[in-house]
Amino acid sequence: MPSEADLAHRPLAAHASGPLAGRVRVPGDKSISHRALMLAALATGITRIRGLLEAEDILKTAQALDALGAPVRKSGEGWRVTGRGVGGLRAPLAPLDFGNSGTGTRLMLGVIAGHDMKARLTGDASLSRRPMGRVLAPLQQMGLEVGDNRDRLPLNVRGTSHLVPITYELPVPSAQVKSAILLAGLHASGATTVIETAPSRDHTERMLIYFGAQVQTVAEDGKTRITVKGDAELAGRDVTVPGDPSSAAFLAAAALIVPDSDVTIEGVLVNPTRTGFYLTLREMGADVAFLNERLEGGEPVADIRVRASKLKGVTVPAARAPSMIDEYPILAVVAAFAAGETRMEGLAELKVKESDRLAATVAGLVANGVAARAQGDSLIVAGAQRVPGGGAVATHLDHRIAMAFLTLGLATERPVTVDDTTMVATSFPGFRTLMEALGASFQAGTP
Ligand code: S3P
């Protein structure tokens, strides 16, 4: 990872582009990639993973598991993990550096909690600003010790092989918190239950079952109770990671806003806990089709075909936020081209992502001549047929802000420049090449 001092040096400008066309694949899903590595390390035997996202965030998780005694190696076309069994990891000799990755940090805290070991966790400037108390609170109830009662990285923690099972209702809608507790629950002596009031991505539950854990999901009174049985035994399995719908979202958005485009993105995860963005696009009048829907490795997958469309503004309800939480910056970009106003509600969680995405999205849009504003936890964008562009966007170490505004510039009257593209590698290596293959035009910009 480059140091923060280097970050001002990779600006890029996106220019108005001709119709985008073609069939492409996006890299593997980030959420599933993290989970595949972690469950593989906690299983006994070998796990082979195909389609793993080879991006900075995931490589940090791989390195951390390696340092905890579960070798993760590239092997042929995929990756091979030698699992150590639940409770079988060993203390790291050096601090574990999670770079920019909130998911890696929070889920690994759940893994570490069940091991009798000390660990120090560190991250970059963006990650060190993000709240960790949301995972530490339940994990402390289970027995994790946290040095100096901190809730930000760097953190010194001590796990225990005697975790206590808990029942915990999530105070924030977060798949990361849910997953950290379920992963810790594997080591507890008894059943651990997480209660969700808004359903969030369920990859941990699905993959735990796939690796042989006992997990039960029960919906009642508008809530979901997910229970994992402790003292679990997992067995190494082969995993195939589908394409990331959050990465595909940038290509889909570009195809919608660049006139006459027709793009198909193959093999994308379409798990309903992740497809709120595509549902919203359809409500806006977008021509978005899920073709060839199938199940791959226990997850629904489709080829997504998107054609440039006339769009109208909509209200996106707060209840939909968990199923599209990473897609609001790019939805706001699409909304800039829709007739009328788009209101996105219930976005408190956006403020604690890799950057304050609510503020960064508004600032980027306003800098490019779009009437956008935040109102409490809502984001409101007034669309127009022509968007001026010409602005410079501050990305604040946030990959999705960078990619969202590079997408905007493909359809604005004047180029849009982002101050730094370094962080794109945390989730979507090859973003620029893939977009260029479809016909997008980028040029190295000036800071
Ligand atoms: C993720 C959950 C989401 C999302 C993140 C990945 C996961 O975070 O923003 O990119 O893999 O569980 P929260 O669960 O904190 O909302």
Short mmCIF file of C-alpha atoms and ligand atoms in Angstrom, two decimals:
data_model
loop_
_atom_site.label_atom_id
_atom_site.label_comp_id
_atom_site.label_asym_id
_atom_site.label_seq_id
_atom_site.Cartn_x
_atom_site.Cartn_y
_atom_site.Cartn_z
CA MET A 1 0.00 0.00 0.00
CA PRO A 2 1.41 3.45 -0.81
CA SER A 3 1.97 5.77 2.12
CA GLU A 4 -0.42 8.64 2.59
CA ALA A 5 2.27 11.03 1.41
CA ASP A 6 2.09 9.45 -2.06
CA LEU A 7 -1.64 9.75 -2.35
CA ALA A 8 -1.93 13.13 -3.96
CA HIS A 9 0.01 11.87 -6.96
CA ARG A 10 -2.44 9.79 -8.94
CA PRO A 11 -5.19 12.08 -10.17
CA LEU A 12 -7.23 11.03 -13.17
CA ALA A 13 -9.74 12.81 -15.41
CA ALA A 14 -12.77 11.15 -17.01
CA HIS A 15 -13.93 12.53 -20.36
CA ALA A 16 -17.23 12.36 -22.19
CA SER A 17 -17.18 8.99 -23.95
CA GLY A 18 -18.85 7.39 -26.95
CA PRO A 19 -21.40 4.62 -26.44
CA LEU A 20 -20.04 1.94 -24.10
CA ALA A 21 -20.46 -1.58 -25.41
CA GLY A 22 -19.31 -5.10 -24.69
CA ARG A 23 -19.39 -8.11 -22.39
CA VAL A 24 -17.10 -8.05 -19.37
CA ARG A 25 -16.51 -9.73 -16.02
CA VAL A 26 -15.79 -7.87 -12.80
CA PRO A 27 -13.45 -9.19 -10.08
CA GLY A 28 -14.73 -11.44 -7.30
CA ASP A 29 -17.04 -10.24 -4.55
CA LYS A 30 -15.16 -8.53 -1.73
CA SER A 31 -17.46 -9.68 1.10
CA ILE A 32 -17.42 -13.31 0.00
CA SER A 33 -13.65 -13.25 -0.58
CA HIS A 34 -12.93 -12.12 3.01
CA ARG A 35 -15.26 -14.76 4.40
CA ALA A 36 -13.90 -17.56 2.22
CA LEU A 37 -10.36 -16.93 3.48
CA MET A 38 -11.39 -16.73 7.13
CA LEU A 39 -13.60 -19.82 7.14
CA ALA A 40 -10.93 -21.72 5.23
CA ALA A 41 -8.40 -20.84 7.95
CA LEU A 42 -10.84 -22.01 10.67
CA ALA A 43 -11.62 -25.27 8.88
CA THR A 44 -9.60 -28.44 9.04
CA GLY A 45 -7.89 -29.43 5.81
CA ILE A 46 -7.45 -27.62 2.54
CA THR A 47 -9.77 -25.09 0.91
CA ARG A 48 -9.33 -24.07 -2.72
CA ILE A 49 -10.81 -20.73 -3.74
CA ARG A 50 -11.46 -19.71 -7.34
CA GLY A 51 -12.34 -16.19 -8.36
CA LEU A 52 -10.95 -14.66 -5.15
CA LEU A 53 -10.79 -10.86 -5.35
CA GLU A 54 -7.08 -10.11 -5.66
CA ALA A 55 -7.31 -6.59 -4.24
CA GLU A 56 -5.49 -4.85 -1.39
CA ASP A 57 -8.28 -5.35 1.17
CA ILE A 58 -8.37 -9.09 0.59
CA LEU A 59 -4.59 -9.48 0.44
CA LYS A 60 -4.45 -7.84 3.91
CA THR A 61 -6.83 -10.50 5.25
CA ALA A 62 -4.76 -13.23 3.57
CA GLN A 63 -1.55 -11.85 5.12
CA ALA A 64 -3.18 -11.65 8.55
CA LEU A 65 -4.33 -15.27 8.38
CA ASP A 66 -0.89 -16.29 7.20
CA ALA A 67 0.63 -14.50 10.20
CA LEU A 68 -1.82 -16.40 12.44
CA GLY A 69 -0.49 -19.72 11.15
CA ALA A 70 -2.89 -20.59 8.32
CA PRO A 71 -0.89 -20.47 5.07
CA VAL A 72 -2.69 -18.76 2.17
CA ARG A 73 -0.98 -19.39 -1.18
CA LYS A 74 -1.69 -18.70 -4.81
CA SER A 75 -2.01 -22.05 -6.55
CA GLY A 76 -2.66 -22.47 -10.26
CA GLU A 77 -5.70 -20.39 -11.17
CA GLY A 78 -6.91 -20.05 -7.61
CA TRP A 79 -5.82 -19.84 -3.98
CA ARG A 80 -5.13 -22.60 -1.47
CA VAL A 81 -5.61 -22.20 2.27
CA THR A 82 -4.36 -24.70 4.84
CA GLY A 83 -6.89 -24.56 7.66
CA ARG A 84 -6.02 -24.93 11.33
CA GLY A 85 -9.45 -25.80 12.71
CA VAL A 86 -11.68 -23.65 14.95
CA GLY A 87 -9.43 -22.35 17.76
CA GLY A 88 -6.27 -23.57 16.02
CA LEU A 89 -4.63 -20.27 15.00
CA ARG A 90 -1.50 -19.03 16.78
CA ALA A 91 -0.42 -15.64 18.09
CA PRO A 92 1.02 -13.29 15.46
CA LEU A 93 4.64 -12.23 15.89
CA ALA A 94 4.03 -8.72 14.54
CA PRO A 95 1.08 -6.28 14.33
CA LEU A 96 -1.65 -7.23 11.83
CA ASP A 97 -2.03 -4.42 9.28
CA PHE A 98 -5.50 -4.22 7.70
CA GLY A 99 -4.74 -1.28 5.41
CA ASN A 100 -8.03 0.37 4.36
CA SER A 101 -10.33 -2.56 5.16
CA GLY A 102 -13.13 -2.24 7.71
CA THR A 103 -14.53 -5.66 6.82
CA GLY A 104 -11.17 -7.37 7.27
CA THR A 105 -10.60 -5.73 10.65
CA ARG A 106 -14.06 -6.26 12.09
CA LEU A 107 -14.48 -9.86 10.97
CA MET A 108 -10.96 -10.79 12.06
CA LEU A 109 -11.68 -9.38 15.53
CA GLY A 110 -14.40 -12.04 15.70
CA VAL A 111 -11.92 -14.71 14.61
CA ILE A 112 -9.19 -13.59 17.04
CA ALA A 113 -11.66 -13.34 19.97
CA GLY A 114 -11.87 -17.13 20.29
CA HIS A 115 -8.13 -17.72 20.49
CA ASP A 116 -6.06 -17.47 23.65
CA MET A 117 -3.67 -14.91 22.16
CA LYS A 118 -2.69 -11.26 22.09
CA ALA A 119 -2.78 -9.31 18.83
CA ARG A 120 -2.21 -5.73 17.73
CA LEU A 121 -4.34 -4.48 14.80
CA THR A 122 -3.40 -1.45 12.73
CA GLY A 123 -4.67 0.28 9.58
CA ASP A 124 -4.30 3.33 7.35
CA ALA A 125 -5.51 6.85 8.19
CA SER A 126 -9.05 6.22 6.89
CA LEU A 127 -9.46 2.93 8.79
CA SER A 128 -8.00 4.43 11.97
CA ARG A 129 -10.86 6.95 12.02
CA ARG A 130 -13.62 4.32 11.76
CA PRO A 131 -15.61 3.10 14.78
CA MET A 132 -14.67 -0.33 16.11
CA GLY A 133 -16.76 -0.09 19.31
CA ARG A 134 -19.70 -1.61 17.43
CA VAL A 135 -17.86 -4.97 17.18
CA LEU A 136 -15.80 -4.66 20.35
CA ALA A 137 -18.86 -4.22 22.62
CA PRO A 138 -20.45 -7.61 21.85
CA LEU A 139 -17.06 -9.34 21.60
CA GLN A 140 -16.11 -7.97 25.03
CA GLN A 141 -19.36 -9.42 26.40
CA MET A 142 -18.15 -12.76 25.04
CA GLY A 143 -14.71 -12.43 26.68
CA LEU A 144 -12.42 -10.42 24.38
CA GLU A 145 -10.15 -8.02 26.28
CA VAL A 146 -9.39 -4.65 24.69
CA GLY A 147 -6.39 -2.55 25.75
CA ASP A 148 -7.17 0.98 27.04
CA ASN A 149 -10.86 0.54 26.16
CA ARG A 150 -10.18 2.08 22.75
CA ASP A 151 -12.68 1.97 19.93
CA ARG A 152 -10.35 2.96 17.07
CA LEU A 153 -7.26 1.33 15.55
CA PRO A 154 -4.54 0.74 16.56
CA LEU A 155 -6.01 -1.81 18.95
CA ASN A 156 -4.38 -4.27 21.33
CA VAL A 157 -6.68 -7.19 22.06
CA ARG A 158 -6.50 -10.47 23.89
CA GLY A 159 -8.76 -13.37 22.96
CA THR A 160 -9.71 -16.39 25.04
CA SER A 161 -10.42 -20.03 24.34
CA HIS A 162 -13.36 -19.76 26.78
CA LEU A 163 -15.75 -17.42 24.98
CA VAL A 164 -19.21 -17.04 26.47
CA PRO A 165 -22.16 -17.32 24.06
CA ILE A 166 -24.46 -14.27 23.90
CA THR A 167 -27.75 -13.11 22.40
CA TYR A 168 -27.22 -9.70 20.87
CA GLU A 169 -29.58 -7.35 19.07
CA LEU A 170 -27.65 -5.19 16.61
CA PRO A 171 -27.92 -1.48 17.47
CA VAL A 172 -26.73 -0.58 13.93
CA PRO A 173 -27.68 -2.43 10.74
CA SER A 174 -24.29 -3.97 9.96
CA ALA A 175 -23.36 -7.26 8.34
CA GLN A 176 -19.85 -6.75 9.64
CA VAL A 177 -20.99 -6.69 13.27
CA LYS A 178 -23.32 -9.64 12.71
CA SER A 179 -20.50 -11.60 11.09
CA ALA A 180 -17.92 -10.82 13.77
CA ILE A 181 -20.28 -12.16 16.46
CA LEU A 182 -21.16 -15.29 14.46
CA LEU A 183 -17.47 -16.02 13.79
CA ALA A 184 -16.70 -15.64 17.50
CA GLY A 185 -19.74 -17.81 18.26
CA LEU A 186 -18.05 -20.74 16.50
CA HIS A 187 -15.63 -20.91 19.45
CA ALA A 188 -18.15 -20.34 22.27
CA SER A 189 -19.50 -23.14 24.45
CA GLY A 190 -23.19 -22.93 23.51
CA ALA A 191 -25.42 -21.14 21.02
CA THR A 192 -24.77 -17.51 20.04
CA THR A 193 -27.66 -15.50 18.58
CA VAL A 194 -27.64 -12.24 16.64
CA ILE A 195 -30.92 -10.37 16.18
CA GLU A 196 -31.26 -8.12 13.14
CA THR A 197 -34.05 -5.60 12.67
CA ALA A 198 -33.07 -4.93 9.04
CA PRO A 199 -31.76 -7.86 7.02
CA SER A 200 -28.15 -7.39 5.90
CA ARG A 201 -25.95 -9.42 3.56
CA ASP A 202 -26.10 -13.08 4.61
CA HIS A 203 -22.88 -14.45 3.10
CA THR A 204 -21.46 -15.44 6.50
CA GLU A 205 -24.52 -17.53 7.33
CA ARG A 206 -24.55 -19.20 3.91
CA MET A 207 -20.85 -19.96 3.95
CA LEU A 208 -20.83 -21.20 7.55
CA ILE A 209 -23.45 -23.77 6.57
CA TYR A 210 -21.42 -24.68 3.48
CA PHE A 211 -18.36 -25.35 5.66
CA GLY A 212 -20.41 -27.54 8.02
CA ALA A 213 -21.40 -25.25 10.92
CA GLN A 214 -24.89 -25.40 12.40
CA VAL A 215 -26.68 -22.12 11.70
CA GLN A 216 -30.38 -21.38 12.05
CA THR A 217 -32.17 -18.31 10.75
CA VAL A 218 -35.66 -17.55 12.06
CA ALA A 219 -37.78 -14.54 11.07
CA GLU A 220 -40.35 -13.36 13.61
CA ASP A 221 -42.03 -10.03 14.47
CA GLY A 222 -40.14 -8.23 11.71
CA LYS A 223 -36.79 -9.32 13.15
CA THR A 224 -34.36 -12.04 12.12
CA ARG A 225 -32.64 -14.26 14.71
CA ILE A 226 -29.49 -15.98 13.50
CA THR A 227 -28.05 -18.64 15.78
CA VAL A 228 -24.74 -20.45 15.43
CA LYS A 229 -23.84 -23.50 17.51
CA GLY A 230 -20.54 -23.22 19.37
CA ASP A 231 -17.65 -25.69 19.60
CA ALA A 232 -18.11 -25.95 15.85
CA GLU A 233 -16.13 -28.07 13.45
CA LEU A 234 -15.60 -26.79 9.92
CA ALA A 235 -14.21 -28.81 7.04
CA GLY A 236 -12.22 -27.32 4.13
CA ARG A 237 -14.27 -26.99 0.92
CA ASP A 238 -13.85 -25.67 -2.61
CA VAL A 239 -15.29 -22.17 -3.01
CA THR A 240 -16.07 -20.19 -6.16
CA VAL A 241 -16.44 -16.45 -5.66
CA PRO A 242 -18.95 -14.72 -7.98
CA GLY A 243 -18.44 -11.23 -9.47
CA ASP A 244 -18.94 -8.30 -7.10
CA PRO A 245 -22.28 -6.49 -7.63
CA SER A 246 -20.84 -3.41 -5.92
CA SER A 247 -18.05 -3.22 -8.51
CA ALA A 248 -20.46 -4.06 -11.35
CA ALA A 249 -22.56 -1.07 -10.19
CA PHE A 250 -20.04 1.38 -11.69
CA LEU A 251 -20.19 -0.30 -15.09
CA ALA A 252 -23.98 -0.52 -14.96
CA ALA A 253 -24.22 3.16 -14.05
CA ALA A 254 -21.85 4.15 -16.85
CA ALA A 255 -23.93 2.17 -19.37
CA LEU A 256 -27.08 3.95 -18.21
CA ILE A 257 -25.81 7.51 -18.40
CA VAL A 258 -23.63 7.34 -21.54
CA PRO A 259 -26.08 7.59 -24.47
CA ASP A 260 -26.65 4.49 -26.65
CA SER A 261 -24.59 2.16 -24.42
CA ASP A 262 -25.26 -1.58 -24.15
CA VAL A 263 -23.13 -3.50 -21.65
CA THR A 264 -23.36 -6.99 -20.20
CA ILE A 265 -21.53 -7.89 -16.99
CA GLU A 266 -21.20 -11.65 -16.66
CA GLY A 267 -21.34 -13.82 -13.56
CA VAL A 268 -22.42 -11.21 -10.99
CA LEU A 269 -23.68 -12.11 -7.52
CA VAL A 270 -27.41 -11.28 -7.31
CA ASN A 271 -28.10 -12.35 -3.72
CA PRO A 272 -31.22 -10.31 -2.77
CA THR A 273 -29.39 -8.86 0.26
CA ARG A 274 -27.09 -7.11 -2.24
CA THR A 275 -29.30 -6.00 -5.13
CA GLY A 276 -31.06 -2.89 -3.80
CA PHE A 277 -29.15 -0.75 -6.31
CA TYR A 278 -30.43 -2.71 -9.32
CA LEU A 279 -33.99 -2.67 -7.94
CA THR A 280 -33.76 1.10 -7.55
CA LEU A 281 -32.43 1.51 -11.10
CA ARG A 282 -35.44 -0.38 -12.41
CA GLU A 283 -37.76 1.89 -10.44
CA MET A 284 -36.01 4.83 -12.10
CA GLY A 285 -36.94 3.38 -15.48
CA ALA A 286 -33.59 1.78 -16.29
CA ASP A 287 -33.31 -1.07 -18.75
CA VAL A 288 -31.55 -3.60 -16.48
CA ALA A 289 -32.01 -7.34 -17.05
CA PHE A 290 -30.73 -10.27 -15.00
CA LEU A 291 -30.05 -12.96 -17.61
CA ASN A 292 -29.15 -16.61 -17.23
CA GLU A 293 -29.85 -16.65 -13.48
CA ARG A 294 -28.25 -19.65 -11.77
CA LEU A 295 -26.84 -20.86 -8.44
CA GLU A 296 -23.06 -21.03 -8.10
CA GLY A 297 -21.49 -22.21 -4.85
CA GLY A 298 -24.71 -21.60 -2.92
CA GLU A 299 -25.14 -18.01 -4.16
CA PRO A 300 -27.44 -16.72 -6.93
CA VAL A 301 -25.54 -15.36 -9.94
CA ALA A 302 -26.65 -13.69 -13.21
CA ASP A 303 -25.35 -11.85 -16.25
CA ILE A 304 -26.51 -8.26 -15.95
CA ARG A 305 -27.37 -6.44 -19.17
CA VAL A 306 -27.76 -2.66 -18.99
CA ARG A 307 -28.77 -0.32 -21.79
CA ALA A 308 -28.72 3.48 -21.72
CA SER A 309 -32.12 4.66 -20.52
CA LYS A 310 -34.27 7.70 -19.82
CA LEU A 311 -34.43 7.92 -16.04
CA LYS A 312 -36.74 9.53 -13.52
CA GLY A 313 -36.08 10.50 -9.91
CA VAL A 314 -37.41 8.24 -7.12
CA THR A 315 -37.48 8.01 -3.33
CA VAL A 316 -35.26 5.22 -2.01
CA PRO A 317 -36.64 4.06 1.36
CA ALA A 318 -34.39 3.73 4.42
CA ALA A 319 -35.31 0.04 4.73
CA ARG A 320 -33.43 -0.64 1.50
CA ALA A 321 -30.14 0.83 2.71
CA PRO A 322 -28.47 -2.38 3.94
CA SER A 323 -28.97 -4.03 0.54
CA MET A 324 -27.18 -1.22 -1.32
CA ILE A 325 -25.12 0.53 1.33
CA ASP A 326 -21.97 0.72 -0.81
CA GLU A 327 -23.86 1.88 -3.91
CA TYR A 328 -25.19 5.28 -2.77
CA PRO A 329 -22.33 7.36 -4.23
CA ILE A 330 -22.83 5.77 -7.66
CA LEU A 331 -26.63 5.93 -7.38
CA ALA A 332 -26.29 9.65 -6.65
CA VAL A 333 -24.26 9.98 -9.86
CA VAL A 334 -27.00 8.20 -11.83
CA ALA A 335 -29.62 10.43 -10.15
CA ALA A 336 -27.82 13.50 -11.53
CA PHE A 337 -29.07 12.42 -15.00
CA ALA A 338 -32.65 11.54 -14.00
CA ALA A 339 -35.64 13.80 -14.57
CA GLY A 340 -36.68 15.27 -11.21
CA GLU A 341 -35.46 14.70 -7.69
CA THR A 342 -34.08 11.52 -6.14
CA ARG A 343 -34.30 11.21 -2.35
CA MET A 344 -32.16 8.58 -0.62
CA GLU A 345 -33.22 8.11 2.99
CA GLY A 346 -31.71 6.51 6.10
CA LEU A 347 -28.03 7.00 5.25
CA ALA A 348 -26.50 7.45 8.73
CA GLU A 349 -24.14 4.52 8.10
CA LEU A 350 -22.70 6.26 5.03
CA LYS A 351 -20.97 8.73 7.32
CA VAL A 352 -18.72 6.02 8.82
CA LYS A 353 -17.50 4.28 5.67
CA GLU A 354 -14.01 4.65 4.18
CA SER A 355 -14.85 8.38 4.21
CA ASP A 356 -17.95 10.35 5.21
CA ARG A 357 -19.59 9.32 1.95
CA LEU A 358 -22.64 11.48 2.45
CA ALA A 359 -20.51 14.64 2.62
CA ALA A 360 -18.04 13.48 -0.06
CA THR A 361 -20.84 12.63 -2.51
CA VAL A 362 -22.61 15.97 -2.05
CA ALA A 363 -19.32 17.89 -2.40
CA GLY A 364 -18.35 16.00 -5.57
CA LEU A 365 -21.74 16.56 -7.20
CA VAL A 366 -21.89 20.24 -6.28
CA ALA A 367 -18.34 20.74 -7.65
CA ASN A 368 -19.66 19.43 -10.98
CA GLY A 369 -22.74 21.61 -11.21
CA VAL A 370 -25.32 19.19 -9.76
CA ALA A 371 -27.87 20.46 -7.24
CA ALA A 372 -27.34 18.01 -4.38
CA ARG A 373 -27.70 18.34 -0.63
CA ALA A 374 -27.71 16.34 2.57
CA GLN A 375 -30.71 16.78 4.83
CA GLY A 376 -30.18 14.93 8.10
CA ASP A 377 -29.53 11.33 7.06
CA SER A 378 -30.98 11.84 3.57
CA LEU A 379 -29.26 12.66 0.31
CA ILE A 380 -31.22 14.64 -2.24
CA VAL A 381 -30.11 15.02 -5.86
CA ALA A 382 -31.90 17.12 -8.47
CA GLY A 383 -31.36 15.57 -11.89
CA ALA A 384 -30.87 17.35 -15.21
CA GLN A 385 -30.50 16.35 -18.84
CA ARG A 386 -27.10 17.96 -19.11
CA VAL A 387 -24.56 17.88 -16.31
CA PRO A 388 -21.77 20.49 -16.59
CA GLY A 389 -18.86 18.61 -14.92
CA GLY A 390 -15.51 20.39 -14.95
CA GLY A 391 -15.03 19.91 -11.21
CA ALA A 392 -12.24 18.48 -9.09
CA VAL A 393 -13.31 15.82 -6.60
CA ALA A 394 -11.64 15.06 -3.27
CA THR A 395 -11.69 11.28 -2.70
CA HIS A 396 -10.59 11.18 0.99
CA LEU A 397 -8.86 7.75 0.69
CA ASP A 398 -12.17 6.29 -0.54
CA HIS A 399 -12.16 3.90 -3.52
CA ARG A 400 -15.89 4.17 -4.16
CA ILE A 401 -15.86 7.96 -4.21
CA ALA A 402 -13.06 7.81 -6.78
CA MET A 403 -14.88 5.31 -9.02
CA ALA A 404 -18.27 7.03 -8.70
CA PHE A 405 -16.93 10.38 -9.91
CA LEU A 406 -14.81 8.88 -12.67
CA THR A 407 -18.06 7.35 -13.88
CA LEU A 408 -19.80 10.73 -13.69
CA GLY A 409 -17.18 12.29 -15.97
CA LEU A 410 -17.99 9.85 -18.80
CA ALA A 411 -21.28 11.66 -19.36
CA THR A 412 -20.67 15.29 -18.32
CA GLU A 413 -20.05 18.21 -20.67
CA ARG A 414 -16.57 18.84 -19.30
CA PRO A 415 -14.13 16.33 -17.75
CA VAL A 416 -14.34 15.38 -14.09
CA THR A 417 -11.05 15.01 -12.23
CA VAL A 418 -10.55 12.97 -9.08
CA ASP A 419 -7.58 13.85 -6.88
CA ASP A 420 -6.37 10.28 -6.38
CA THR A 421 -7.05 6.84 -7.80
CA THR A 422 -4.61 4.86 -5.65
CA MET A 423 -7.33 3.48 -3.39
CA VAL A 424 -9.28 1.94 -6.29
CA ALA A 425 -6.93 -1.03 -5.90
CA THR A 426 -8.44 -1.81 -2.50
CA SER A 427 -11.57 -3.27 -4.13
CA PHE A 428 -11.46 -3.10 -7.94
CA PRO A 429 -8.06 -3.66 -9.52
CA GLY A 430 -8.36 -3.22 -13.27
CA PHE A 431 -11.27 -0.73 -13.00
CA ARG A 432 -9.69 1.65 -15.50
CA THR A 433 -8.72 -1.05 -18.00
CA LEU A 434 -12.14 -2.63 -17.88
CA MET A 435 -13.92 0.67 -18.36
CA GLU A 436 -11.57 1.56 -21.23
CA ALA A 437 -12.30 -1.80 -22.86
CA LEU A 438 -15.97 -0.75 -22.95
CA GLY A 439 -15.07 2.62 -24.54
CA ALA A 440 -14.51 4.93 -21.56
CA SER A 441 -11.99 7.72 -21.91
CA PHE A 442 -9.64 8.65 -19.05
CA GLN A 443 -6.54 10.84 -18.97
CA ALA A 444 -3.96 11.35 -16.27
CA GLY A 445 -5.04 14.59 -14.64
CA THR A 446 -3.30 17.29 -12.68
CA PRO A 447 -3.75 17.41 -8.92
C1 S3P B 1 -19.64 -5.54 4.35
C2 S3P B 1 -20.68 -4.91 4.97
C3 S3P B 1 -20.98 -3.48 4.80
C4 S3P B 1 -20.28 -2.89 3.57
C5 S3P B 1 -18.87 -3.35 3.43
C6 S3P B 1 -18.79 -4.86 3.37
C7 S3P B 1 -19.40 -6.97 4.65
O1 S3P B 1 -20.55 -2.79 5.96
O2 S3P B 1 -20.32 -1.48 3.62
O3 S3P B 1 -18.28 -2.82 2.26
O4 S3P B 1 -18.65 -7.63 3.91
O5 S3P B 1 -19.97 -7.47 5.64
P1 S3P B 1 -21.52 -2.73 7.26
O6 S3P B 1 -21.90 -4.09 7.59
O7 S3P B 1 -20.70 -2.12 8.36
O8 S3P B 1 -22.65 -1.85 6.83
#
